[in-house]
Coordinates of C-alpha atoms in Angstrom, one line a residue:
M1179 CA -8.7 -20.4 -83.2
A1180 CA -12.2 -19.8 -84.5
Q1181 CA -11.2 -16.3 -85.6
D1182 CA -8.5 -17.7 -88.0
P1183 CA -9.7 -19.2 -91.3
P1184 CA -9.5 -23.0 -90.5
S1185 CA -8.6 -23.7 -94.2
W1186 CA -5.3 -21.7 -93.7
Y1187 CA -4.3 -23.9 -90.8
D1188 CA -5.4 -27.0 -92.5
T1189 CA -3.4 -26.1 -95.6
H1190 CA -0.3 -25.2 -93.6
A1191 CA -0.6 -27.9 -90.9
R1192 CA 2.4 -29.9 -91.9
E1193 CA 4.9 -27.0 -92.1
L1194 CA 3.4 -25.4 -88.9
A1195 CA 3.9 -28.7 -87.1
H1196 CA 7.6 -28.8 -88.1
T1197 CA 8.0 -25.2 -86.8
Y1198 CA 6.1 -25.7 -83.6
E1199 CA 7.8 -29.0 -82.7
S1200 CA 11.3 -27.5 -83.2
I1201 CA 10.9 -25.8 -79.8
K1202 CA 10.8 -28.0 -76.7
A1203 CA 7.8 -27.3 -74.5
A1204 CA 9.9 -27.8 -71.3
R1205 CA 12.3 -25.0 -72.4
L1206 CA 9.5 -22.7 -73.6
H1207 CA 7.6 -23.0 -70.3
A1208 CA 10.4 -23.3 -67.9
W1209 CA 9.7 -19.7 -66.6
M1210 CA 6.6 -20.9 -64.8
E1211 CA 7.5 -24.5 -64.0
D1212 CA 7.6 -23.9 -60.3
L1213 CA 4.0 -22.6 -60.4
L1214 CA 2.6 -25.7 -62.2
P1215 CA 0.1 -27.8 -60.3
A1216 CA 1.4 -31.2 -59.0
A1217 CA 0.1 -34.4 -60.5
P1218 CA -2.6 -35.6 -60.5
A1219 CA -3.9 -32.3 -61.8
L1220 CA -6.4 -31.5 -64.6
A1221 CA -5.1 -29.2 -67.4
V1222 CA -6.6 -27.8 -70.6
D1223 CA -4.5 -26.5 -73.5
I1224 CA -6.7 -24.1 -75.5
G1225 CA -5.4 -23.6 -79.1
A1226 CA -3.3 -26.8 -78.7
G1227 CA -2.0 -26.8 -82.2
T1228 CA 0.1 -29.9 -82.8
G1229 CA -0.2 -31.1 -79.2
R1230 CA 3.4 -30.2 -78.2
D1231 CA 2.4 -28.5 -74.9
A1232 CA -0.5 -30.9 -74.1
A1233 CA 1.8 -33.9 -74.5
W1234 CA 4.4 -32.3 -72.2
L1235 CA 1.8 -31.6 -69.5
A1236 CA 0.6 -35.2 -69.8
S1237 CA 4.2 -36.4 -69.4
R1238 CA 4.2 -34.6 -66.0
G1239 CA 1.4 -36.8 -64.8
M1240 CA -1.5 -34.4 -65.6
D1241 CA -4.8 -35.4 -67.1
V1242 CA -5.0 -33.1 -70.2
V1243 CA -7.8 -31.9 -72.5
A1244 CA -6.5 -30.3 -75.7
V1245 CA -8.8 -27.9 -77.6
E1246 CA -8.1 -27.2 -81.3
P1247 CA -10.5 -26.2 -84.0
S1248 CA -8.3 -27.1 -87.0
V1249 CA -8.8 -30.6 -88.4
G1250 CA -5.3 -30.5 -90.0
M1251 CA -3.6 -29.6 -86.8
R1252 CA -5.4 -32.3 -84.9
E1253 CA -4.3 -34.8 -87.5
Q1254 CA -0.7 -33.8 -87.1
A1255 CA -1.1 -34.1 -83.3
A1256 CA -2.4 -37.7 -83.7
Q1257 CA 0.7 -38.6 -85.7
L1258 CA 3.3 -36.8 -83.5
H1259 CA 1.9 -37.5 -80.1
A1260 CA -0.1 -40.7 -80.4
E1261 CA 1.2 -42.0 -77.2
A1262 CA 0.3 -39.0 -75.1
R1263 CA -2.7 -39.4 -72.8
V1264 CA -4.6 -36.4 -74.1
R1265 CA -8.3 -36.0 -74.9
W1266 CA -8.9 -33.9 -78.0
L1267 CA -11.8 -31.6 -78.6
A1268 CA -12.8 -29.6 -81.7
D1269 CA -13.7 -26.3 -80.1
S1270 CA -12.5 -22.7 -79.9
L1271 CA -12.7 -19.4 -78.0
P1272 CA -14.8 -17.5 -77.2
D1273 CA -17.6 -20.1 -77.1
L1274 CA -15.9 -23.2 -75.8
R1275 CA -19.3 -25.0 -76.0
E1276 CA -17.8 -28.5 -76.2
L1277 CA -15.4 -27.9 -73.4
L1278 CA -18.1 -26.4 -71.1
R1279 CA -20.3 -29.5 -71.8
L1280 CA -17.7 -31.7 -70.1
G1281 CA -18.6 -30.1 -66.8
L1282 CA -15.0 -30.1 -65.7
T1283 CA -12.9 -27.5 -63.8
F1284 CA -9.2 -27.2 -64.3
D1285 CA -6.1 -26.6 -62.2
L1286 CA -4.3 -25.2 -65.2
I1287 CA -5.5 -23.4 -68.4
L1288 CA -2.8 -22.8 -71.0
L1289 CA -3.3 -20.3 -73.8
S1290 CA 0.0 -20.2 -75.7
A1291 CA 0.0 -17.8 -78.7
V1292 CA -3.8 -17.6 -78.7
W1293 CA -5.1 -14.4 -77.2
M1294 CA -4.1 -12.1 -80.1
H1295 CA -6.5 -14.0 -82.3
V1296 CA -9.5 -13.2 -80.1
P1297 CA -11.3 -10.0 -81.2
V1298 CA -11.1 -7.3 -78.5
A1299 CA -14.9 -7.1 -78.2
E1300 CA -15.2 -10.8 -77.4
R1301 CA -12.5 -11.0 -74.8
P1302 CA -14.6 -10.1 -71.7
R1303 CA -16.9 -13.0 -72.6
A1304 CA -14.0 -15.3 -73.3
F1305 CA -12.2 -14.5 -70.1
R1306 CA -15.4 -15.0 -68.1
K1307 CA -15.6 -18.5 -69.6
L1308 CA -12.0 -19.2 -68.7
V1309 CA -12.6 -18.2 -65.0
T1310 CA -15.7 -20.4 -64.9
L1311 CA -13.5 -23.3 -66.0
L1312 CA -10.8 -22.7 -63.4
K1313 CA -10.7 -24.4 -60.0
P1314 CA -10.1 -22.2 -56.9
G1315 CA -6.4 -21.7 -56.6
G1316 CA -6.0 -22.6 -60.3
M1317 CA -3.9 -20.7 -62.8
I1318 CA -4.2 -19.4 -66.4
A1319 CA -0.9 -19.2 -68.3
I1320 CA -1.3 -16.8 -71.2
S1321 CA 1.2 -15.4 -73.7
L1322 CA 0.7 -12.1 -75.5
R1323 CA 2.4 -11.3 -78.8
S1324 CA 3.4 -7.7 -79.7
G1325 CA 4.8 -6.4 -83.0
P1326 CA 3.8 -6.8 -86.6
S1327 CA 1.1 -9.3 -87.5
E1328 CA 1.0 -11.7 -90.4
P1329 CA -1.4 -10.7 -93.2
E1330 CA -2.7 -14.3 -93.7
R1331 CA -3.6 -14.6 -90.0
E1332 CA -5.9 -12.1 -88.4
M1333 CA -4.5 -10.7 -85.1
Y1334 CA -5.6 -7.9 -82.7
P1335 CA -3.8 -5.7 -80.3
V1336 CA -3.0 -7.1 -76.8
S1337 CA -1.8 -5.5 -73.6
E1338 CA -0.8 -6.5 -70.1
E1339 CA -3.2 -3.8 -68.8
E1340 CA -6.2 -5.6 -70.4
I1341 CA -5.3 -8.9 -68.8
E1342 CA -4.9 -7.2 -65.4
R1343 CA -8.2 -5.5 -65.7
L1344 CA -10.1 -8.7 -66.8
A1345 CA -8.4 -10.6 -63.9
R1346 CA -9.4 -8.0 -61.4
D1347 CA -13.0 -7.9 -62.7
H1348 CA -13.2 -11.7 -62.1
G1349 CA -11.6 -11.8 -58.6
A1350 CA -8.2 -13.0 -59.9
F1351 CA -4.8 -11.5 -60.1
V1352 CA -1.5 -11.6 -62.1
V1353 CA 1.2 -13.4 -60.1
R1354 CA 4.0 -13.6 -62.6
R1355 CA 5.1 -11.8 -65.8
R1356 CA 8.0 -12.5 -68.2
E1357 CA 9.1 -10.7 -71.3
K1358 CA 11.0 -12.5 -74.0
P1359 CA 12.1 -12.2 -77.7
D1360 CA 10.5 -14.3 -80.4
E1361 CA 11.8 -17.8 -80.5
F1362 CA 11.9 -17.8 -84.3
G1363 CA 13.7 -14.5 -84.5
R1364 CA 10.9 -12.6 -86.3
E1365 CA 11.8 -8.9 -86.5
G1366 CA 9.9 -6.7 -84.1
V1367 CA 8.0 -9.6 -82.5
R1368 CA 8.2 -9.9 -78.7
W1369 CA 6.2 -12.0 -76.2
L1370 CA 4.8 -11.2 -72.7
Q1371 CA 4.0 -14.3 -70.6
L1372 CA 1.6 -13.9 -67.7
V1373 CA 0.2 -16.2 -65.0
V1374 CA -3.2 -15.3 -63.6
R1375 CA -4.2 -17.0 -60.3
L1376 CA -7.7 -17.5 -58.9
P1377 CA -7.3 -17.0 -55.1
D1378 CA -8.5 -19.6 -52.7
D1379 CA -8.5 -19.0 -48.9
G1380 CA -9.0 -22.8 -48.2
T1381 CA -12.5 -22.3 -46.6
D1382 CA -14.6 -22.4 -49.8
A1383 CA -15.6 -18.8 -49.2
L1384 CA -14.1 -17.4 -52.4
P1385 CA -15.5 -20.2 -54.6
L1386 CA -19.0 -19.5 -53.1
F1387 CA -18.7 -15.7 -53.8
R1388 CA -17.5 -16.4 -57.3
H1389 CA -20.4 -18.8 -57.9
V1390 CA -22.9 -16.1 -56.9
I1391 CA -21.1 -13.4 -58.9
L1392 CA -20.5 -15.3 -62.1
N1393 CA -22.8 -18.2 -62.3
D1394 CA -25.9 -17.8 -60.0
D1395 CA -29.2 -17.0 -61.7
K1396 CA -30.1 -13.3 -61.3
S1397 CA -33.4 -11.7 -62.2
S1398 CA -32.2 -8.4 -60.8
T1399 CA -29.1 -6.9 -59.2
Y1400 CA -30.3 -7.7 -55.7
K1401 CA -27.9 -10.5 -54.9
L1402 CA -24.9 -8.4 -56.0
A1403 CA -26.2 -5.5 -54.0
L1404 CA -26.4 -7.6 -50.8
L1405 CA -22.9 -9.0 -51.3
R1406 CA -21.5 -5.6 -52.0
S1407 CA -23.3 -4.0 -49.0
L1408 CA -21.6 -6.7 -46.8
S1409 CA -18.3 -6.2 -48.6
R1410 CA -18.3 -2.5 -47.9
I1411 CA -19.4 -3.0 -44.3
A1412 CA -16.6 -5.5 -43.8
D1413 CA -14.2 -3.0 -45.1
G1414 CA -15.4 0.2 -43.4
A1415 CA -17.8 -0.6 -40.5
A1416 CA -16.5 -3.9 -39.2
G1417 CA -16.8 -2.6 -35.6
Y1418 CA -20.6 -3.1 -35.7
A1419 CA -20.4 -6.8 -36.4
R1420 CA -20.8 -9.2 -33.5
T1421 CA -19.5 -12.8 -33.2
R1422 CA -22.1 -15.3 -32.2
G1423 CA -20.7 -18.6 -31.0
D1424 CA -17.6 -19.9 -32.7
D1425 CA -18.5 -19.7 -36.3
E1426 CA -21.0 -16.9 -37.0
V1427 CA -21.1 -13.1 -37.3
A1428 CA -24.2 -11.0 -36.9
V1429 CA -24.5 -7.6 -38.7
P1430 CA -27.2 -5.1 -37.8
L1431 CA -29.9 -5.4 -40.5
G1432 CA -30.4 -1.6 -40.4
L1433 CA -26.7 -1.2 -41.3
V1434 CA -27.1 -3.6 -44.3
A1435 CA -30.2 -1.6 -45.4
L1436 CA -28.3 1.7 -45.0
Y1437 CA -25.5 0.5 -47.3
W1438 CA -28.0 -1.0 -49.7
I1439 CA -29.7 2.4 -50.1
R1440 CA -26.3 4.1 -50.4
L1441 CA -25.4 1.8 -53.2
F1442 CA -28.7 2.0 -55.1
K1443 CA -29.3 5.7 -54.8
P1444 CA -26.6 7.0 -57.3
L1445 CA -27.6 4.2 -59.7
L1446 CA -31.2 5.1 -59.7
D1447 CA -30.5 8.8 -59.8
A1448 CA -28.5 8.1 -63.0
G1449 CA -31.4 6.1 -64.5
L1450 CA -29.5 2.8 -64.6
P1451 CA -31.8 -0.2 -64.7
Q1452 CA -31.6 -2.8 -61.9
S1453 CA -33.9 -5.4 -63.5
P1454 CA -35.4 -6.0 -67.0
R1455 CA -38.5 -4.0 -66.0
N1456 CA -36.9 -1.3 -64.0
R1457 CA -37.1 2.2 -65.4
G1458 CA -36.4 5.2 -63.2
L1459 CA -37.7 4.4 -59.7
D1460 CA -40.4 2.0 -60.9
G1461 CA -40.3 -1.7 -60.7
L1462 CA -38.2 -2.1 -57.5
G1463 CA -39.8 -3.5 -54.3
F1464 CA -37.8 -1.3 -51.8
V1465 CA -38.5 2.0 -53.7
K1466 CA -41.6 3.3 -51.9
D1467 CA -42.6 6.6 -50.4
G1468 CA -39.6 6.7 -48.0
F1469 CA -37.0 6.2 -50.6
R1470 CA -38.7 8.7 -53.0
A1471 CA -38.7 11.3 -50.3
L1472 CA -34.9 11.1 -50.0
A1473 CA -34.5 12.6 -53.5
G1474 CA -32.8 15.7 -52.3
L1475 CA -30.4 13.8 -50.0
S1476 CA -26.9 12.8 -51.2
H1477 CA -26.0 9.2 -50.8
L1478 CA -22.7 10.4 -49.3
D1479 CA -24.7 11.6 -46.3
L1480 CA -25.9 8.1 -45.5
R1481 CA -23.1 7.1 -43.2
I1482 CA -22.6 6.0 -39.6
G1483 CA -22.9 8.8 -37.0
M1484 CA -25.2 11.1 -39.1
I1485 CA -28.2 12.7 -37.4
F1486 CA -31.5 13.3 -39.1
T1487 CA -34.6 15.1 -37.7
G1488 CA -38.1 15.9 -38.8
S1489 CA -39.5 14.8 -42.1
R1490 CA -36.1 13.6 -43.4
A1491 CA -35.8 11.3 -40.3
V1492 CA -39.3 9.8 -41.0
A1493 CA -38.4 9.3 -44.7
L1494 CA -35.1 7.6 -44.0
H1495 CA -36.6 5.4 -41.3
S1496 CA -39.3 4.3 -43.7
A1497 CA -36.8 3.7 -46.5
L1498 CA -34.6 1.6 -44.2
Q1499 CA -37.6 -0.6 -43.2
D1500 CA -38.6 -1.2 -46.8
A1501 CA -35.0 -2.0 -47.7
A1502 CA -34.6 -4.4 -44.8
K1503 CA -37.9 -6.1 -45.7
T1504 CA -36.7 -6.5 -49.4
I1505 CA -33.3 -7.8 -48.3
A1506 CA -34.9 -10.4 -46.0
E1507 CA -37.5 -11.6 -48.6
M1508 CA -35.4 -11.5 -51.7
P1509 CA -31.6 -11.9 -51.9
A1510 CA -31.1 -13.2 -48.4
R1511 CA -33.8 -15.8 -48.9
Y1512 CA -32.5 -17.0 -52.3
L1513 CA -28.8 -16.8 -51.8
R1514 CA -28.2 -20.5 -51.0
Y1515 CA -25.3 -22.9 -50.9
P1516 CA -25.0 -25.2 -54.0
K1517 CA -26.3 -28.1 -52.0
G1518 CA -29.1 -26.1 -50.3
G1519 CA -29.3 -24.0 -47.2
V1520 CA -29.5 -20.2 -46.7
V1521 CA -26.2 -18.4 -46.6
F1522 CA -27.3 -15.2 -44.9
P1523 CA -30.3 -15.9 -42.5
V1524 CA -32.1 -12.8 -41.4
E1525 CA -33.9 -12.2 -38.1
Q1526 CA -36.3 -9.3 -38.5
W1527 CA -37.4 -7.6 -35.3
R1528 CA -40.7 -5.9 -34.5
R1529 CA -41.2 -2.8 -36.7
I1530 CA -40.8 0.4 -34.6
R1531 CA -42.7 3.6 -35.2
A1532 CA -40.9 6.3 -37.2
P1533 CA -39.0 8.5 -34.7
S1534 CA -38.9 12.3 -35.1
G1535 CA -35.1 12.1 -34.9
I1536 CA -32.6 9.4 -35.6
T1537 CA -28.9 8.9 -35.1
L1538 CA -27.3 6.3 -37.4
D1539 CA -25.6 4.4 -34.6
E1540 CA -25.4 0.8 -33.4
G1541 CA -28.5 1.0 -31.2
Y1542 CA -30.7 2.4 -33.9
L1543 CA -29.4 0.2 -36.8
S1544 CA -29.7 -2.9 -34.7
S1545 CA -33.4 -2.2 -34.0
F1546 CA -34.3 -3.6 -37.4
G1547 CA -32.9 -7.0 -36.7
I1548 CA -29.7 -8.8 -37.7
L1549 CA -28.3 -10.6 -40.7
A1550 CA -26.1 -13.6 -39.8
M1551 CA -23.3 -15.0 -41.8
P1552 CA -20.7 -17.7 -41.4
L1553 CA -17.5 -16.4 -39.8
H1554 CA -15.3 -17.7 -42.7
L1555 CA -17.3 -15.7 -45.2
W1556 CA -17.0 -12.6 -43.1
K1557 CA -13.2 -13.0 -42.8
A1558 CA -13.0 -13.6 -46.6
L1559 CA -14.8 -10.3 -47.2
Q1560 CA -12.3 -8.5 -44.9
R1561 CA -9.2 -10.1 -46.3
F1562 CA -10.0 -10.3 -50.0
D1563 CA -12.2 -7.2 -50.5
A1564 CA -9.6 -6.0 -53.1
W1565 CA -10.5 -8.9 -55.3
I1566 CA -14.2 -9.4 -54.4
D1567 CA -15.4 -5.8 -54.8
P1568 CA -14.1 -5.3 -58.4
A1569 CA -15.7 -8.6 -59.4
L1570 CA -19.0 -7.5 -57.9
V1571 CA -18.9 -4.2 -59.7
A1572 CA -17.9 -5.7 -63.1
E1573 CA -20.9 -8.2 -62.9
W1574 CA -23.2 -5.4 -61.8
K1575 CA -22.2 -3.4 -64.8
R1576 CA -22.7 -6.3 -67.1
L1577 CA -26.2 -7.0 -65.8
M1578 CA -27.2 -3.3 -66.1
Q1579 CA -25.9 -3.1 -69.7
G1580 CA -27.9 -6.3 -70.5
Y1581 CA -31.1 -4.9 -69.0
A1582 CA -30.6 -1.6 -70.9
L1583 CA -30.1 -3.5 -74.2
G1584 CA -33.4 -5.3 -73.6
Q1585 CA -35.0 -2.0 -73.2
G1586 CA -33.6 -0.7 -76.4
R1587 CA -31.1 1.8 -75.0
E1588 CA -27.4 2.1 -74.3
L1589 CA -25.8 3.2 -71.0
P1590 CA -23.2 6.0 -71.2
E1591 CA -20.0 4.5 -69.7
P1592 CA -19.0 7.6 -67.7
A1593 CA -22.4 7.5 -65.9
V1594 CA -22.0 3.8 -65.1
V1595 CA -18.5 4.3 -63.8
Q1596 CA -19.4 7.3 -61.6
A1597 CA -22.5 5.6 -60.2
T1598 CA -20.8 2.4 -59.3
T1599 CA -17.7 3.9 -57.7
W1600 CA -17.8 3.8 -53.9
S1601 CA -16.9 7.3 -52.8
D1602 CA -14.1 7.5 -50.1
P1603 CA -14.4 10.4 -47.7
A1604 CA -12.9 13.7 -48.7
R1605 CA -9.8 14.6 -46.8
D1606 CA -11.1 17.0 -44.2
V1607 CA -9.3 17.8 -40.9
R1608 CA -11.2 21.1 -40.3
I1609 CA -13.0 20.0 -37.1
A1610 CA -9.9 18.5 -35.5
R1611 CA -8.0 21.7 -36.3
E1612 CA -10.7 23.9 -34.9
R1613 CA -10.8 21.9 -31.7
A1614 CA -7.0 22.1 -31.3
L1615 CA -7.0 25.9 -31.7
H1616 CA -9.9 26.2 -29.3
L1617 CA -8.1 24.1 -26.6
L1618 CA -4.9 26.2 -27.1
G1619 CA -6.9 29.2 -26.0
E1620 CA -7.8 27.4 -22.8
G1621 CA -4.3 26.1 -21.9
P1622 CA -1.4 24.0 -23.0
L1623 CA -1.9 21.4 -25.7
H1624 CA 0.8 18.8 -26.5
C1625 CA 2.0 17.3 -29.7
V1626 CA 0.7 13.7 -29.4
W1627 CA 4.0 12.2 -30.9
S1628 CA 6.7 14.4 -29.4
G1629 CA 5.1 15.7 -26.2
R1630 CA 6.2 19.2 -26.9
I1631 CA 3.7 22.1 -26.3
L1632 CA 1.9 23.4 -29.4
N1633 CA 1.0 27.0 -30.3
A1634 CA -1.4 28.4 -32.7
A1635 CA 1.3 29.2 -35.3
K1636 CA 2.7 25.7 -35.1
V1637 CA -0.1 23.1 -35.1
D1638 CA -0.7 20.4 -37.7
V1639 CA -3.4 17.6 -37.8
D1640 CA -1.9 14.2 -38.5
H1641 CA -3.7 11.1 -39.6
C1642 CA -2.5 8.5 -37.1
F1643 CA -3.1 5.8 -39.7
P1644 CA -2.0 7.6 -42.8
W1645 CA -4.4 8.7 -45.5
A1646 CA -2.3 7.1 -48.2
A1647 CA -2.7 3.7 -46.5
W1648 CA -6.3 4.1 -45.4
P1649 CA -8.5 7.2 -46.4
C1650 CA -10.1 7.7 -43.0
D1651 CA -11.0 11.2 -41.6
H1652 CA -12.8 9.9 -38.5
L1653 CA -12.2 12.0 -35.5
W1654 CA -10.3 9.4 -33.5
N1655 CA -7.7 9.1 -36.3
L1656 CA -6.9 12.9 -36.3
M1657 CA -4.1 14.0 -33.9
P1658 CA -2.6 17.4 -33.2
C1659 CA 1.1 17.5 -33.7
L1660 CA 4.0 19.8 -34.6
P1661 CA 4.5 20.4 -38.4
A1662 CA 8.0 19.1 -38.3
V1663 CA 7.0 15.9 -36.6
N1664 CA 4.1 15.5 -39.1
N1665 CA 6.5 16.0 -42.0
R1666 CA 8.9 13.3 -40.6
K1667 CA 6.1 10.8 -40.0
R1668 CA 4.5 11.4 -43.4
D1669 CA 2.8 8.2 -44.7
R1670 CA 4.4 5.8 -42.3
L1671 CA 2.3 3.7 -39.8
P1672 CA 3.1 4.4 -36.1
D1673 CA 5.0 1.4 -34.7
D1674 CA 4.3 -0.2 -31.3
A1675 CA 6.9 1.8 -29.4
M1676 CA 5.5 5.1 -30.9
L1677 CA 2.0 4.3 -29.8
R1678 CA 3.1 3.2 -26.3
S1679 CA 5.0 6.5 -25.9
A1680 CA 2.1 8.6 -27.1
R1681 CA -0.7 6.6 -25.3
D1682 CA -1.5 9.0 -22.5
R1683 CA -1.4 12.1 -24.8
I1684 CA -3.7 10.5 -27.4
L1685 CA -6.2 9.5 -24.7
E1686 CA -6.1 13.1 -23.3
W1687 CA -6.6 14.5 -26.8
W1688 CA -9.6 12.3 -27.4
D1689 CA -11.2 13.3 -24.1
R1690 CA -10.5 17.0 -24.3
G1691 CA -10.8 17.4 -28.0
Y1692 CA -13.9 15.4 -28.8
R1693 CA -15.7 14.3 -25.6
S1694 CA -16.6 17.6 -24.0
P1695 CA -20.0 17.5 -22.3
A1696 CA -20.6 20.9 -23.8
N1697 CA -20.7 19.4 -27.3
P1698 CA -22.7 16.2 -27.1
A1699 CA -23.2 16.0 -30.9
L1700 CA -19.4 15.9 -31.5
A1701 CA -18.9 13.4 -28.7
G1702 CA -21.6 11.2 -30.2
R1703 CA -20.0 11.4 -33.6
F1704 CA -16.6 10.5 -32.1
M1705 CA -18.0 7.5 -30.3
N1706 CA -20.0 6.2 -33.3
E1707 CA -17.1 6.5 -35.7
G1708 CA -14.8 4.8 -33.2
K1709 CA -17.1 1.9 -32.6
G1710 CA -17.7 1.4 -36.3
R1711 CA -14.3 1.6 -37.8
A1712 CA -11.5 1.6 -35.3
P1713 CA -8.7 -0.7 -36.5
G1714 CA -8.4 -4.0 -34.7
N1715 CA -12.0 -3.6 -33.4
A1716 CA -13.0 -7.2 -34.1
G1717 CA -15.7 -7.2 -31.5
W1718 CA -16.4 -5.6 -28.2
K1719 CA -15.2 -7.2 -25.0
R1720 CA -18.0 -6.7 -22.5
S1721 CA -17.2 -6.0 -18.9
A1722 CA -18.6 -4.2 -16.0
R1723 CA -16.5 -1.2 -17.0
G1724 CA -17.9 -0.9 -20.5
R1725 CA -16.7 -1.9 -24.0
V1726 CA -13.0 -1.8 -24.6
C1727 CA -11.5 -1.3 -28.1
R1728 CA -7.8 -2.2 -28.4
I1729 CA -6.0 -0.3 -31.1
G1730 CA -2.7 -2.1 -31.9
A1731 CA 0.3 -0.8 -33.8
S1732 CA -1.1 -1.4 -37.2
A1733 CA -4.5 -1.3 -39.0
A1734 CA -4.7 -5.1 -38.7
A1735 CA -4.1 -5.6 -35.1
S1736 CA -3.4 -9.2 -34.1
E1737 CA -5.8 -10.9 -31.7
S1738 CA -2.7 -12.5 -30.1
R1739 CA -1.2 -9.2 -29.0
P1740 CA -0.8 -8.9 -25.2
A1741 CA -3.6 -7.1 -23.4
G1742 CA -1.3 -4.1 -22.5
A1743 CA -0.1 -3.5 -26.1
G1744 CA -1.3 -0.5 -28.0
L1745 CA -4.1 1.8 -26.8
E1746 CA -7.2 1.0 -24.8
Y1747 CA -10.2 3.2 -24.9
R1748 CA -13.7 2.7 -23.6
W1749 CA -16.3 3.3 -26.2
E1750 CA -19.3 3.6 -23.9
T1751 CA -22.9 4.0 -25.0
A1752 CA -23.7 6.3 -22.1
A1753 CA -21.9 9.6 -21.4
R1754 CA -19.4 9.7 -18.5

C-alpha cells in the first residue's frame, strides 16, 4: 500500500509472488464463501498484490477491479493471471483517487492483509471512502493481523473494536468474524477476518440517508440536525406521527422544532461550531431572542408533556417558531432526492400569538404546521435507528471538528461526546410509588400481575416494558406489584397471556393512579406520554368513542394482531 515503500515490494515482487500464490484463494476465503455476492457482481480487491484473489473472484463470474500501487507486483500479476478478466489500477489507501474516478460502486470490497499498513490517524478517512464505494447491501471483507511486525514493512496496531466502531459510525455492522493462525506458520502471528455489511431495506431509504450523511454538500449541520430530530422522534415519540394516504407520514412541525432545539442547545452551550462562521450563539438563523432567553433552561426539560408559563412560555414559543421557520426554509427545502424533488415538504400554518402558558402536547405542537415524509423513510428510521443515529452523530462530529479547525481551534473530545449524546431519562419511579401509597390509604390496591392485595410494606413499582430493554419512565409503563413478583419478572417482557390476565387491573391502576380529576396536571402528563410513546401506537384509530391505542404483548406490536389482543385504552383529548 501507499504506506509501504514501493521499492521494497518492487525488489521482492518475485519471491512474494511465490509465497502468495502457494496458498489457494478458494481455501483462504472459504470461511465467507456463502456471503459472497452472486454473479454478475462487481468486486474490488484493494491491495491486490499478485492478483491471486482478484483472479479467483473473476473465475466466479464477477467483474473485478484490482488496486495495487507496486509496479513490480502488478508485473507479476500480468504474468501469473494474464487470462483473468481483471482491470488493474495503480492506486492505494487512503486516497483511492483513481478508483473513485471510475464512478463505480461495488458489491464486494476485499482488503486482505492490508489494514495494518494504514496509519491509525488515516483510517477514519479510509473507511469513509470504502463505504462510499459500497453498494447498499454490499460487504467489506477485511483481515486484521496481530503479533510481531516485520521491520522492513511498516505496520500499525489493529483491533476488532476499531472496525466495529468505524462500521457503526457509517451505518454498517459486522456480520461475521473468524480467527485463524498464520498460514505461513510465523511465530506469534494470528489473523482476525471480518465481514462488514452495509444494510439495505430494499426501499432505497437507507441509501438515501447514507447519501445525505456521507456525500451531500453541507454548509452547516442543519441537514444532519433535521435527520437526527426525525430519527429521535421515530424512536421516542412515534405516537405523534399521522399517516396520510397510503405512503406518507405527517409529523407536527412544532415537535420537529422542539427536538431541533433540544439537539442544538447542549452543542451551543458547549461552544461547538455549527457552521464555518458560527461562534457561540452568533451566525445561526434560528438563534434569536427566544432561543437566547432559554439560557437557564436545561435541554432535558424540552420533552413532551412539560408545562411552561409566563416569560419562559413566551420565550419557548418564540424559539419554536424561529426553529420551525429555519427548518422549513433551509434543510427541508434543500434536502432533495438525487434526481430532484423535496424529501421532507413542510406545511407551515398561520403564526399564533405567544400564549401565557403552553403544554408540549399534540395540539400545541401541531399548531406550527406539519412536516411530511414518505412512509418508507419513516419506517426505516424506526427499524434502523441503531445504525442511522450513530452515523449521523459521527458525521456531525466530523463537521464540527472541521469548522473548529478553520477557526484555528481544537474541540475537546469529552465536550463533543457529552454534547452529542442523547440523554435517556433517569430511572425514576417516585411519582408512581407515591400514587400507590396514597391509594393504599384509601382502600385496597392490587398487584397488577398477581391480583393479590398490596400493603405499604410490600409494594414495588415495575416497568411493564423492562428498563433494560427500553429506558422509559412514562407513567403508563409503571405498575404497582408485589416485590416477589417484580423479582421473578425482572427484565422479561410480559407475554400475551400475562397482559390478558392483568388487563382489567392495569386499566384500573391507570384510572385510579393517574387520571384523578383532583390532579389534572398528572392526568395531562399521563395522556401526553401515552399518546407520544406507547408501544404499538402506530397511529390513532378515530371513532365516535375517541382514540384507541392498542398495546400488544411486545414493544413492537404487530398490526395484524386481532382487535381483542393486548390492552385497549382511550387516550382522549378531553377529560372524562
